[in-house]
Short mmCIF file of N, CA, C and O and ligand atoms in Angstrom, two decimals:
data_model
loop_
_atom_site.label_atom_id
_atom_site.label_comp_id
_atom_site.label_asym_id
_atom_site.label_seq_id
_atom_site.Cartn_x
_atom_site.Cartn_y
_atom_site.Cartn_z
N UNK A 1 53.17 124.09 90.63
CA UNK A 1 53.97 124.03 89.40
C UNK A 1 54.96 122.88 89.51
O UNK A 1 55.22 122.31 90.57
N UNK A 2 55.42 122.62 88.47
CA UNK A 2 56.26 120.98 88.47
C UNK A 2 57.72 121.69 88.18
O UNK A 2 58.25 122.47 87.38
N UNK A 3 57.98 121.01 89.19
CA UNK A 3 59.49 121.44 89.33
C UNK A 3 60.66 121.45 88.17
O UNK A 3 61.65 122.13 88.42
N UNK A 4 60.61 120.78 87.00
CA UNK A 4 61.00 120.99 85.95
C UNK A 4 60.65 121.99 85.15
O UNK A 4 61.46 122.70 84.55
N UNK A 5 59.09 122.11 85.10
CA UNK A 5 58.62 123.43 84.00
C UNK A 5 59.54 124.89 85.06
O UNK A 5 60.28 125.68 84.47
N UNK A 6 59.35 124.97 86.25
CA UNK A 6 59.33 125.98 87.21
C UNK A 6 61.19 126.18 86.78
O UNK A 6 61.53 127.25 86.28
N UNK A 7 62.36 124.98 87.05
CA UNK A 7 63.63 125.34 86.35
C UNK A 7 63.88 125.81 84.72
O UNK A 7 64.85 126.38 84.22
N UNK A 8 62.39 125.26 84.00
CA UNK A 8 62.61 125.49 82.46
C UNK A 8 62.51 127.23 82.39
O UNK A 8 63.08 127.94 81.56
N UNK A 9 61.77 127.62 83.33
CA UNK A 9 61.29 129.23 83.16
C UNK A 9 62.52 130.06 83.87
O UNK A 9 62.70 131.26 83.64
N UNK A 10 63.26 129.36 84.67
CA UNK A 10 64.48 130.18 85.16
C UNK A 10 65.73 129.65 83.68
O UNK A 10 66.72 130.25 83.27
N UNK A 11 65.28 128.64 83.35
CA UNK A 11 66.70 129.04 82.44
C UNK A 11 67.54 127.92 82.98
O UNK A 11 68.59 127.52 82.46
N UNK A 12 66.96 127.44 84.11
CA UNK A 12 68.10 126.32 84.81
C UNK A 12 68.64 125.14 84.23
O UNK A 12 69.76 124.66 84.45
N UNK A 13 67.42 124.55 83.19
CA UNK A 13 67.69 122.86 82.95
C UNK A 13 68.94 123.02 82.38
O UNK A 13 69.48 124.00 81.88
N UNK A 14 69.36 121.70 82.55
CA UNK A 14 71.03 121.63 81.31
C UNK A 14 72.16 122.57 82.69
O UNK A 14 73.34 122.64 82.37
N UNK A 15 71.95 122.92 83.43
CA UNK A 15 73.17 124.12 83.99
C UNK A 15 73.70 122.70 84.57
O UNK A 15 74.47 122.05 83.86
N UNK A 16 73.35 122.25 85.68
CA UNK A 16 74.06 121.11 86.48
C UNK A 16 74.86 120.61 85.84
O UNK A 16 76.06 120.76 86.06
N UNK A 17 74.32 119.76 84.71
CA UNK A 17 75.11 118.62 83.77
C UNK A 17 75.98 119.30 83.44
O UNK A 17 77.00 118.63 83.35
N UNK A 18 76.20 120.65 83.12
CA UNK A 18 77.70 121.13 82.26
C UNK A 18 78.88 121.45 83.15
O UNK A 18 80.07 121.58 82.89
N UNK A 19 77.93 121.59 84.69
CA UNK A 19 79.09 122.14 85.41
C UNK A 19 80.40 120.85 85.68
O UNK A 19 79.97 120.03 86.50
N UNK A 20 81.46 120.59 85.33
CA UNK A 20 82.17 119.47 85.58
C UNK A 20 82.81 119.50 86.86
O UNK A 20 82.86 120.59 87.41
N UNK A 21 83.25 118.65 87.35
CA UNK A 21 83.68 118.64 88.88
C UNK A 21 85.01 119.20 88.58
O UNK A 21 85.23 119.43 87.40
N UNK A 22 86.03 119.47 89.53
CA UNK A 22 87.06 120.24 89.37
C UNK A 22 88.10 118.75 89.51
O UNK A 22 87.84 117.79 90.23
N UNK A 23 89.36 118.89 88.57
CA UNK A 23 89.77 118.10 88.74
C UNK A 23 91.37 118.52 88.58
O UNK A 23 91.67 119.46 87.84
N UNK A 24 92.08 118.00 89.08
CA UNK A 24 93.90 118.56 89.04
C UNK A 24 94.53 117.62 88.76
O UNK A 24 94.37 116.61 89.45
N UNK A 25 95.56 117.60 87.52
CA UNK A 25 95.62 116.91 86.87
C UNK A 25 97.62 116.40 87.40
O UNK A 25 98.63 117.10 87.36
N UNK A 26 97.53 115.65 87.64
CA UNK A 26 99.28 115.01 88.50
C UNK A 26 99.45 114.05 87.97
O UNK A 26 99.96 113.15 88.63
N UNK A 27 99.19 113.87 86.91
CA UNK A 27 100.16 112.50 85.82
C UNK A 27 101.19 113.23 85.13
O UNK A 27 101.54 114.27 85.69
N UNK A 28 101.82 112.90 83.94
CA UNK A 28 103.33 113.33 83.63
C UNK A 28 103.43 114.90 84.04
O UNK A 28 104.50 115.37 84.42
N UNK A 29 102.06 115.78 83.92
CA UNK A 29 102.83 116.82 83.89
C UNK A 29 102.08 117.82 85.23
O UNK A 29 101.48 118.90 85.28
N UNK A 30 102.53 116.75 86.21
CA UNK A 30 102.05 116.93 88.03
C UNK A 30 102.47 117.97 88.27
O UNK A 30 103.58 118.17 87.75
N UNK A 31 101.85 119.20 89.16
CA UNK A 31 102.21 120.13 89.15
C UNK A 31 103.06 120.37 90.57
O UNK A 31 102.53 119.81 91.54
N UNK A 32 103.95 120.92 90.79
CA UNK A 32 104.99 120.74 92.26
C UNK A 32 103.71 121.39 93.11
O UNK A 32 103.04 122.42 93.00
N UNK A 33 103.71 120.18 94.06
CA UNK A 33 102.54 120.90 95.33
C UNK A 33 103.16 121.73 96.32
O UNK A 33 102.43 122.32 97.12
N UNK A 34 104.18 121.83 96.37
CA UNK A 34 104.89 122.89 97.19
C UNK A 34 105.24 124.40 96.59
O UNK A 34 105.95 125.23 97.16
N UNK A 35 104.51 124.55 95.20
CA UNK A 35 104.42 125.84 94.73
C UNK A 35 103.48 125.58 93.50
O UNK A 35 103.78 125.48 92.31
N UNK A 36 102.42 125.50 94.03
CA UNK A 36 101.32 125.63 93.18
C UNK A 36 100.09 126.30 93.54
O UNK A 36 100.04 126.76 94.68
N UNK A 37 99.19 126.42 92.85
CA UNK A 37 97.89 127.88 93.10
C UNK A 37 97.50 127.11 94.27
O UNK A 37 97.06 127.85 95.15
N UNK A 38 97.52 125.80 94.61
CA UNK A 38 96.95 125.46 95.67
C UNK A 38 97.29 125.51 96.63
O UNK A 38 96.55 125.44 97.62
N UNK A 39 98.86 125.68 96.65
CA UNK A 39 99.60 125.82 97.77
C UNK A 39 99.73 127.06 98.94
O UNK A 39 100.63 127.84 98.65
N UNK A 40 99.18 127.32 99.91
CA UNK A 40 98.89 128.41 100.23
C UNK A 40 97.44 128.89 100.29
O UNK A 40 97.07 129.93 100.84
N UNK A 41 96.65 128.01 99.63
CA UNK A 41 95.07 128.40 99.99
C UNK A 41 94.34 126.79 100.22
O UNK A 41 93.53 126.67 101.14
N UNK A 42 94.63 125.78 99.47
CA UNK A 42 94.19 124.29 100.02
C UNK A 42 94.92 124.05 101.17
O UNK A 42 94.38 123.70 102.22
N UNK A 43 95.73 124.16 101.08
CA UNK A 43 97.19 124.03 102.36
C UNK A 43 98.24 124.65 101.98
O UNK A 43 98.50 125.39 101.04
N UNK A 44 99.04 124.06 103.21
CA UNK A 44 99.69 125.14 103.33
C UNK A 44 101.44 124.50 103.63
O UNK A 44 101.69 123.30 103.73
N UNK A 45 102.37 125.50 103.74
CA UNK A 45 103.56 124.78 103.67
C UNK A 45 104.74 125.88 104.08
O UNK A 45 104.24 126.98 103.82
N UNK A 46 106.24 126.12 104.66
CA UNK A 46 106.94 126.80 105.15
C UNK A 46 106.91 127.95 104.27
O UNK A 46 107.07 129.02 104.86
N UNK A 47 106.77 128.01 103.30
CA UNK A 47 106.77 129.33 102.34
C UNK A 47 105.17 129.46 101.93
O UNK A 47 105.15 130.26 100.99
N UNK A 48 104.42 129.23 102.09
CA UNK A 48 103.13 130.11 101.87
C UNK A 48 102.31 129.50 102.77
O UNK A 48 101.69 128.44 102.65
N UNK A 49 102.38 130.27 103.68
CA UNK A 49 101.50 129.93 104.65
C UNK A 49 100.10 130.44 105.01
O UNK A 49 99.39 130.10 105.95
N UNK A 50 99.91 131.23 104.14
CA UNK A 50 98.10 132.07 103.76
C UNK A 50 98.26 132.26 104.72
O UNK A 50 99.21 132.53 105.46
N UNK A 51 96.50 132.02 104.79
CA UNK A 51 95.89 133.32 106.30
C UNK A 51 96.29 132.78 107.23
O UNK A 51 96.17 133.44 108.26
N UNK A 52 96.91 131.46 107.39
CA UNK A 52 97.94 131.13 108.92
C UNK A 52 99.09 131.45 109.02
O UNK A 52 99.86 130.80 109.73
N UNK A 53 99.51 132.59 108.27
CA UNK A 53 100.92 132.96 107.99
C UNK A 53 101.44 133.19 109.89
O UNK A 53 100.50 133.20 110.69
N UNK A 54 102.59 133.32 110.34
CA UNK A 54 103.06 133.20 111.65
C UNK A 54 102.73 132.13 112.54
O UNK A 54 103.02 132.01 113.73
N UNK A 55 101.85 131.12 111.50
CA UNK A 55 101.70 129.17 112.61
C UNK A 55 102.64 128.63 112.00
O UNK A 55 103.01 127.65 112.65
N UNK A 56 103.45 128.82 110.73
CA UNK A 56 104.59 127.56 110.50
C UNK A 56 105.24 126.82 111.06
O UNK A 56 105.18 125.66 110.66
N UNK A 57 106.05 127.09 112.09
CA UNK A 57 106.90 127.00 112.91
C UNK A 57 105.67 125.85 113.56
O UNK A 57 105.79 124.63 113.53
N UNK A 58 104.88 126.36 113.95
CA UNK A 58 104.13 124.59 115.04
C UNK A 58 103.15 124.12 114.57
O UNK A 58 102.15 123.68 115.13
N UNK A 59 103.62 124.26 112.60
CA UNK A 59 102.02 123.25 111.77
C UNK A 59 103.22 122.28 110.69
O UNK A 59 103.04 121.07 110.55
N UNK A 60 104.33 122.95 110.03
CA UNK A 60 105.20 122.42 109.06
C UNK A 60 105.67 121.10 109.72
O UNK A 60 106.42 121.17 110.69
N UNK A 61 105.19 119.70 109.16
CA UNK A 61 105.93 118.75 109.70
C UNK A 61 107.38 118.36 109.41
O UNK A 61 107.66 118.04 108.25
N UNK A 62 108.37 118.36 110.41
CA UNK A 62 109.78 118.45 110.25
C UNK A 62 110.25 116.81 109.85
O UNK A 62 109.77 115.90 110.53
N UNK A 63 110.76 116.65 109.24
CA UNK A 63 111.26 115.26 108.58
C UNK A 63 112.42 115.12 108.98
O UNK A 63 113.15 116.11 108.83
N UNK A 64 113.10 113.76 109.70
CA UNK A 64 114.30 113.63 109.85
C UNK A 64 114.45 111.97 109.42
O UNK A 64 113.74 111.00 109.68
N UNK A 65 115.81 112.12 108.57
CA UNK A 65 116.25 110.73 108.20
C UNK A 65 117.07 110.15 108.75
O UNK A 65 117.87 110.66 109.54
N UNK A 66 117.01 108.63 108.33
CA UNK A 66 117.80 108.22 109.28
C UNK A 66 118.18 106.58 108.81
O UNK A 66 118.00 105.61 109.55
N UNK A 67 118.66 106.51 107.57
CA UNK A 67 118.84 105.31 106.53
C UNK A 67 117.62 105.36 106.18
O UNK A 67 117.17 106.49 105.96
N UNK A 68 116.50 103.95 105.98
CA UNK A 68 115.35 103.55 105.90
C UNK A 68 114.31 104.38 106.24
O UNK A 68 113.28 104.53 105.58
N UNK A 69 114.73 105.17 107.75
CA UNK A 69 113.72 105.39 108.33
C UNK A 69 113.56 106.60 108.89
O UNK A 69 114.39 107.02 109.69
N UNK A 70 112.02 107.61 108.36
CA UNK A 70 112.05 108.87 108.73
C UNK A 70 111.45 109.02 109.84
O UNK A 70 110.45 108.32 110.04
N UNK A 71 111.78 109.73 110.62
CA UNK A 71 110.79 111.00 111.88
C UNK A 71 110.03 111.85 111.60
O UNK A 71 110.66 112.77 111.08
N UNK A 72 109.05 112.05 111.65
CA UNK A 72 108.44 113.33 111.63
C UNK A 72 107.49 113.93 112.75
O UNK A 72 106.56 113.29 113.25
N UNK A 73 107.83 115.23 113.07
CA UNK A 73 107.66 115.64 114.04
C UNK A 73 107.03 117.21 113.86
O UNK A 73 107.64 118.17 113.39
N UNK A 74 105.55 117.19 114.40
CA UNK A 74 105.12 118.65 114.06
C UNK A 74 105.26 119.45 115.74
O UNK A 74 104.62 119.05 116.71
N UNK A 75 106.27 120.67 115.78
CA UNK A 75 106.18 121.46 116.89
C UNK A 75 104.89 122.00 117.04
O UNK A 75 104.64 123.19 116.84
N UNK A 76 104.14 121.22 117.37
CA UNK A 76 102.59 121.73 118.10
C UNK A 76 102.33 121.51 119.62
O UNK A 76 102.72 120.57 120.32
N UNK A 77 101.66 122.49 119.93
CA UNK A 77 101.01 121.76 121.16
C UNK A 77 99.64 121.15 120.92
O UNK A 77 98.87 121.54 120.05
N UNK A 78 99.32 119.83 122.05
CA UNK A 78 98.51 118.44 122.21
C UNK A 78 97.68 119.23 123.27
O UNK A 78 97.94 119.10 124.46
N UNK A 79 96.68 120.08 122.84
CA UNK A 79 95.72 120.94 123.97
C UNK A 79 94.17 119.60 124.42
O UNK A 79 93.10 120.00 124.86
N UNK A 80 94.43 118.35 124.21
CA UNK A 80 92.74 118.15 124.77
C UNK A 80 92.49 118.10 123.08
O UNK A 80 93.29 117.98 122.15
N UNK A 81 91.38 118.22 123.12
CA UNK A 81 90.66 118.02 121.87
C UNK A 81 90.50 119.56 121.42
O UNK A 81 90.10 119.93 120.31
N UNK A 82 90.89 120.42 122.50
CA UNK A 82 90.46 121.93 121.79
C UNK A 82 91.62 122.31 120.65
O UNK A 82 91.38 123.13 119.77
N UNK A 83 92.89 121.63 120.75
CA UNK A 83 93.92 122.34 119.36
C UNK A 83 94.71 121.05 119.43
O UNK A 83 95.22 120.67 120.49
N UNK A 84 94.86 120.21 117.99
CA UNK A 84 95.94 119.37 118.26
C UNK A 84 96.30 118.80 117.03
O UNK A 84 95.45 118.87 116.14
N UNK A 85 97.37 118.24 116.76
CA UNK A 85 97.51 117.44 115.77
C UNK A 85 96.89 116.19 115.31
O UNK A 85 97.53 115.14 115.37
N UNK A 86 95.62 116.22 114.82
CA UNK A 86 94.97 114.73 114.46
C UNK A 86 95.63 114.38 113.50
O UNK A 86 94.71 114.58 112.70
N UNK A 87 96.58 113.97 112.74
CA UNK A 87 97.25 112.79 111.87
C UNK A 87 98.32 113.58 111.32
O UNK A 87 98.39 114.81 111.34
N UNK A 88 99.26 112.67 110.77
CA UNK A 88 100.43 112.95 109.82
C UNK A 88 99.99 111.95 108.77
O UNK A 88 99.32 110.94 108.99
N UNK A 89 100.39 112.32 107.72
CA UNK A 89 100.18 111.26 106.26
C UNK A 89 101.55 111.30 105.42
O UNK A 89 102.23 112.32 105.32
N UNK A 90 101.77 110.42 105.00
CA UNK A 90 102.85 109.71 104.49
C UNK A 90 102.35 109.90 102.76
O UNK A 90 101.19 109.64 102.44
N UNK A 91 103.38 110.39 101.73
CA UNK A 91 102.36 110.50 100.40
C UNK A 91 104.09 109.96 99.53
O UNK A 91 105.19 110.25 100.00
N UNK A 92 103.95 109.42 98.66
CA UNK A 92 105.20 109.51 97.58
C UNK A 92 105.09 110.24 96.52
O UNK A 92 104.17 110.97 96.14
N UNK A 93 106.04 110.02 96.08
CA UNK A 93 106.36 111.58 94.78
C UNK A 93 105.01 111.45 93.75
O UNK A 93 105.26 112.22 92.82
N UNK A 94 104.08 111.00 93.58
CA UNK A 94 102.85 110.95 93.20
C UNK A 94 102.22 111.45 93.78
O UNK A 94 101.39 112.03 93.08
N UNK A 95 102.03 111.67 95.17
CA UNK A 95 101.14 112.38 95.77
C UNK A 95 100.35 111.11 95.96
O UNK A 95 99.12 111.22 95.98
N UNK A 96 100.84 110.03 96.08
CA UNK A 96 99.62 108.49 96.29
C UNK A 96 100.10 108.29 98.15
O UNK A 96 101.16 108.58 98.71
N UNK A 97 98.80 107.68 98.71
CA UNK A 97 98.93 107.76 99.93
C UNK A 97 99.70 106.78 100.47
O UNK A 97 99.06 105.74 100.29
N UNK A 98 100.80 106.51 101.06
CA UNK A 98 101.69 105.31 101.70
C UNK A 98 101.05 104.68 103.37
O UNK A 98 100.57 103.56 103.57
N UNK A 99 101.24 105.74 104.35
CA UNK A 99 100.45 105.41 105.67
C UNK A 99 100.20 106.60 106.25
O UNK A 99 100.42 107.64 105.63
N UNK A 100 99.74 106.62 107.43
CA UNK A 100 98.90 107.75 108.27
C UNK A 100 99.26 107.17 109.59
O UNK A 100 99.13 105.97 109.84
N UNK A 101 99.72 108.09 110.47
CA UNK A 101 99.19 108.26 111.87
C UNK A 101 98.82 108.87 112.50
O UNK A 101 99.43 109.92 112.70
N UNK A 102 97.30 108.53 113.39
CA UNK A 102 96.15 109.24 113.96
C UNK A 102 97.09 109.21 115.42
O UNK A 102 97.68 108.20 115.80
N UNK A 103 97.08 110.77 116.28
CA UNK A 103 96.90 110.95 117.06
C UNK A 103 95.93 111.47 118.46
O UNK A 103 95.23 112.49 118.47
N UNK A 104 96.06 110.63 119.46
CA UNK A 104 95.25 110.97 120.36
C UNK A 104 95.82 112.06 121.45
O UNK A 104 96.78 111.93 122.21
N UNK A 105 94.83 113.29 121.27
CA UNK A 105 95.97 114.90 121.87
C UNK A 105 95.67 114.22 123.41
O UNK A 105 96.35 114.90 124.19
N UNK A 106 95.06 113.33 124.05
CA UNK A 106 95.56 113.48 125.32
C UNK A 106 96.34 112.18 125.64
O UNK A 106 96.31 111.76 126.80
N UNK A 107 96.86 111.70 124.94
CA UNK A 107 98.30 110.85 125.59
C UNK A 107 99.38 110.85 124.58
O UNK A 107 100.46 110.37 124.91
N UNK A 108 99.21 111.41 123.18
CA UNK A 108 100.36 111.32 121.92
C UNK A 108 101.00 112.73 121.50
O UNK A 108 100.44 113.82 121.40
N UNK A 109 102.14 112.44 121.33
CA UNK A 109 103.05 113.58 121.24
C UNK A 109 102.93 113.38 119.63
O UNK A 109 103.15 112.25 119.20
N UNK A 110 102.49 114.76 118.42
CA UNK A 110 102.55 114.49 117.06
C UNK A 110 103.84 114.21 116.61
O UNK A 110 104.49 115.00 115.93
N UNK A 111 104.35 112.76 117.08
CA UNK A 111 105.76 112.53 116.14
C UNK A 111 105.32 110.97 115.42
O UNK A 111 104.67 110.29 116.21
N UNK A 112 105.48 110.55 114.58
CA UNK A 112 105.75 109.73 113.83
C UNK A 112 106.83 108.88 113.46
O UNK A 112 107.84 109.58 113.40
N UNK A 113 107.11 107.62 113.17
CA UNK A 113 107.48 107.22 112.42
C UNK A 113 107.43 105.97 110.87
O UNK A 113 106.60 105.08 110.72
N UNK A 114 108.49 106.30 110.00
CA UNK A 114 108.11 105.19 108.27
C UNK A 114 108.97 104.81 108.54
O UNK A 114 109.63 105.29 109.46
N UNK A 115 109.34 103.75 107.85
CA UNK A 115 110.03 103.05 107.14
C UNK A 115 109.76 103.47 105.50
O UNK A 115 108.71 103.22 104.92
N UNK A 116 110.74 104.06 104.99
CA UNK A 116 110.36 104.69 103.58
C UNK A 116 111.65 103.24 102.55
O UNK A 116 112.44 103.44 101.63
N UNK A 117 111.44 102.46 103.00
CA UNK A 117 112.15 101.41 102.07
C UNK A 117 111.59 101.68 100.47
O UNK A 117 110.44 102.13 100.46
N UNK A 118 112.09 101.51 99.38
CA UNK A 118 111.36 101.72 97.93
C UNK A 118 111.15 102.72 97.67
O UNK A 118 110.95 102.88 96.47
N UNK A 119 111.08 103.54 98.26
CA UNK A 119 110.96 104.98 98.36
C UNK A 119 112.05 105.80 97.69
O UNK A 119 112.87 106.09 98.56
N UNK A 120 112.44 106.31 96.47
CA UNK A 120 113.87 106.41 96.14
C UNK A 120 113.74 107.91 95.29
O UNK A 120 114.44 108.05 94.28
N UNK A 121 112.94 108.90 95.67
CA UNK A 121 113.35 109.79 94.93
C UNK A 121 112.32 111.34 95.24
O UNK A 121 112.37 112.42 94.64
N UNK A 122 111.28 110.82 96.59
CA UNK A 122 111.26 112.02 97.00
C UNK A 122 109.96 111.84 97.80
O UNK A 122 109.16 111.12 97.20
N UNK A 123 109.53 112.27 98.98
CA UNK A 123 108.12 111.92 99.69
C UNK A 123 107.81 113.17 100.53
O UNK A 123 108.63 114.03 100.86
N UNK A 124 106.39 113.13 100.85
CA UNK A 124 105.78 114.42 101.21
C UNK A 124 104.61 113.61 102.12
O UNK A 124 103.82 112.68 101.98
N UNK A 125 105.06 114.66 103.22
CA UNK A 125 104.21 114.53 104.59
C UNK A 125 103.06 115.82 104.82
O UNK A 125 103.29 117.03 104.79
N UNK A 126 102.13 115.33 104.99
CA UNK A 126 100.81 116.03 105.34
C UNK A 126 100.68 115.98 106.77
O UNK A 126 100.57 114.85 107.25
N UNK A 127 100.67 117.28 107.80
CA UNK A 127 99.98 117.26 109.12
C UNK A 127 99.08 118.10 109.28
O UNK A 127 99.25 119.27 108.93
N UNK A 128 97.96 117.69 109.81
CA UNK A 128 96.59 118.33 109.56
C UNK A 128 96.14 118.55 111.74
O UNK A 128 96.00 117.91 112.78
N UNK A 129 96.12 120.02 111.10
CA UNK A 129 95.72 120.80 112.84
C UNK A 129 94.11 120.70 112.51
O UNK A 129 93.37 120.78 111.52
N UNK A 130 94.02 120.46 114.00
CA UNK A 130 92.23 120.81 114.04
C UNK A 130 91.51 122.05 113.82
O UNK A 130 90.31 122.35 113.79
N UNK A 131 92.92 122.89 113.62
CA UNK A 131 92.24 124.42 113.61
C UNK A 131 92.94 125.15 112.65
O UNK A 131 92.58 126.23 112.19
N UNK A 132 94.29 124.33 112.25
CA UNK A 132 94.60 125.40 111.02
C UNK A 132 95.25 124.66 109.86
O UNK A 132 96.34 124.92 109.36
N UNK A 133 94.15 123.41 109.39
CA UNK A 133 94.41 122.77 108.36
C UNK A 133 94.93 122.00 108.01
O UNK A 133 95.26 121.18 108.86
N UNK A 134 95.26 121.78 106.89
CA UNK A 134 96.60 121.03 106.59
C UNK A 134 97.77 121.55 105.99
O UNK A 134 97.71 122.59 105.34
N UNK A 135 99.00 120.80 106.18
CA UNK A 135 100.87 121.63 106.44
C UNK A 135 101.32 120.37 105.78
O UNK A 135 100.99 119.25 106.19
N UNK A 136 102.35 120.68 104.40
CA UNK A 136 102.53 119.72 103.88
C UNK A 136 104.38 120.33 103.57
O UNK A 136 104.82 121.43 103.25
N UNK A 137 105.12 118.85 103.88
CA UNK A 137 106.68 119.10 103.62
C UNK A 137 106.94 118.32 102.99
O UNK A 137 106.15 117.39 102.78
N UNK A 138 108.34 118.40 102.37
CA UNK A 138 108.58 117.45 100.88
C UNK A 138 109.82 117.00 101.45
O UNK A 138 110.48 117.89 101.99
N UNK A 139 110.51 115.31 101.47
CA UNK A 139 111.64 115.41 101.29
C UNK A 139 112.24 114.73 100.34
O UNK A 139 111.72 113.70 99.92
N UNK A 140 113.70 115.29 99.74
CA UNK A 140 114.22 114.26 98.52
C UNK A 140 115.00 113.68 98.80
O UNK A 140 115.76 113.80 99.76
N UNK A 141 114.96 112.71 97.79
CA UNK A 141 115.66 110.88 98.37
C UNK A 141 116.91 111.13 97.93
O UNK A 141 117.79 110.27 98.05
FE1 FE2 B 201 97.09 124.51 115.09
#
């Protein structure tokens, strides 16, 4: 049987094309990612921490300023490749990507640093565990 007649008899043709990809919409009316439906099941953050609830404390990346220039620092442990912090990401109040740093768990401690020059009104850091996702913190300018 030809694989079209065989979807025409289930009813299938036409289903694909309607299904639209999912899309979230962060132009004027961006939704706060630190309390939104996603927050807590895409990732995660000091107040909803889903099914990793009791990892905050060594997944939330801690932000420290310092004029120009932030720190960030996730209390994790650097196990080998079996548990570790592979990257921090740098995002501005858009949620648009600024920089990233990849860590290597057997010689890098997950701390970071930006230079957030231009930066004037609020930025959000992503740290992503090998085992329990990604942990996203906001800070305002
Ligand atoms: Fe972890």
């Amino acid at each position: 049987m030809h694989r079209r007649l065989f979807l025409k008899g289930l009813g299938l043709i036409g289903v694909a094309s309607s299904i639209a990809a999912p899309k979230i919409a962060l132009a004027d009316g961006m939704l706060d990612p630190m309390n939104s439906n996603l927050t807590g099941s895409l990732f995660y953050t000091m107040e909803a921490p889903g099914r990793w609830a009791g990892k905050e404390a060594g997944h939330v990346p801690m932000i420290e300023r310092s004029g120009n220039m932030i720190e960030v620092t996730t209390g994790h442990e650097m196990d080998g490749y079996t548990h570790y912090i592979i990257k921090h990401i740098l995002l501005d109040e858009n949620l648009e990507f600024v920089a990233e740093t990849m860590f290597d768990p057997q010689t890098d401690a997950p701390i970071s640093t930006y230079d957030i020059s231009g930066m004037d009104t609020a930025l959000y850091m992503v740290s992503l565990c090998n085992k329990h996702d990604a942990w996203l913190n906001r800070l305002a300018l």
